Amino acid sequence: MKVLYSLLLTLITFQASAQVFKVGHLFDAKDGEWRKNQVLVVKDGVILQINPAHIPKELPIVDLSNKWMTPAFIDAHSHLFLSDETFGKDFSAGLKTWVNQNKQKKIELAQKRATSLAKVGFVLSRDLGNQGEVTSEEVHQLKGVHVISSGAGWVPHLGQLPPNSPKELAVEYRQMSDKAQFTDDLVKLYADEEPNWNYASPQLLKKLVEKAHAQKKLVAVHAILNKGIEGALTSGADTLEHGVEMSEEQFKKLASLKMIFVPTLSGALFLDARRAKLGDDHPTSEFSRACQNIQKALKLKVTVAFGSDHYFDFPQGDYGREQIEMINALTTCGVTANQALQMATYHASMTQNLLKTGLIAPGYRADFNIYPKSPELDLKHLFSPEQMFRKGEKTN
Ligand SMILES: [Zn+2]
């Protein structure tokens, strides 16, 4: 009797928190393909089964049989707390000015951006620092999207600040040494300090990566210059951020490693003439460089994750919609719509190890975006998700 009672109780609680999703078109972000007429069983906000042999009749059904479902999106390279008012013209000068802004202003800006990201289907932002005096508790208090943060990055010398910025340096970065203590969600190391011509020692990079891995933390290496990229490639780190000056040989090396490439795409925003006149033509050429690098990487089957590196605030801008613009811009690089979706979901999720999202598979969170029309036919449909589910709950 007691056994029967507890069985009954299990059944009742299962029903109370479980639901079935019937999905017309489901994006499999691992294979980068769409699957027709799929059935998901979700329990306690997590995907329990896909296409089970038997669907419990009593469970509530969410009927999405004429809809397109993708995992919620992830920005694998963000700086939610940073604003560059020089629009890329002089990043160092912009950074120096921004470091001196008060912390409340930075928090308000980041919250505005997080809210805007949530509206267009993002669930997670992997933040790579430049948050000044904002504490990691305050970073985690943002609402709308989850934030996984490296905190202030570790630099070999002066980071990306102009020389003679000791006060700003102390606020904005941590000095790299073999005594570094890692307390954040993930670790960010600077292999180079472009526009400053300083490099981290490859031996130290390696040592710090080992230390972080022993603590089960993933490591992102910021590398823009060729020599910095060389250091990043031998470091054993998990992701290579930017990779602007990567040579053919280095791409081949990258392909032989299990390292994820995070090219950064905010330069795409300057393809719009109204924004281009705010900055100079530097960011646009940055985007064409990123485009070429993405093409090379995909040809060599490197895992490429979507990273915005978006830290601009345009007049009448909308931070979230601008991210969708960047995902769309990928198709001008010869990336297919499905590859772009894969980059902004599963591949981006692989750059962190804390939130199980970015893939519609058992064990992953039920974080979905629903569209009335096919994103594969036109990525512009991503601008207006019709419904969103986070941990199985409808949020809009
Ligand atoms: Zn960045």
PDB file of C-alpha atoms and ligand atoms in Angstrom, residues 77 79 188 242 309, ligand 1:
ATOM      1  CA  HIS A  77      31.385  37.373 -26.174  1.00  0.00           C
ATOM      2  CA  HIS A  79      30.757  43.450 -22.566  1.00  0.00           C
ATOM      3  CA  LYS A 188      39.887  35.528 -19.352  1.00  0.00           C
ATOM      4  CA  HIS A 242      38.757  37.675 -31.849  1.00  0.00           C
ATOM      5  CA  ASP A 309      31.654  42.119 -28.758  1.00  0.00           C
TER       6      ASP A 309
HETATM    7 ZN    ZN B   1      35.801  41.747 -26.239  1.00  0.00          ZN
END
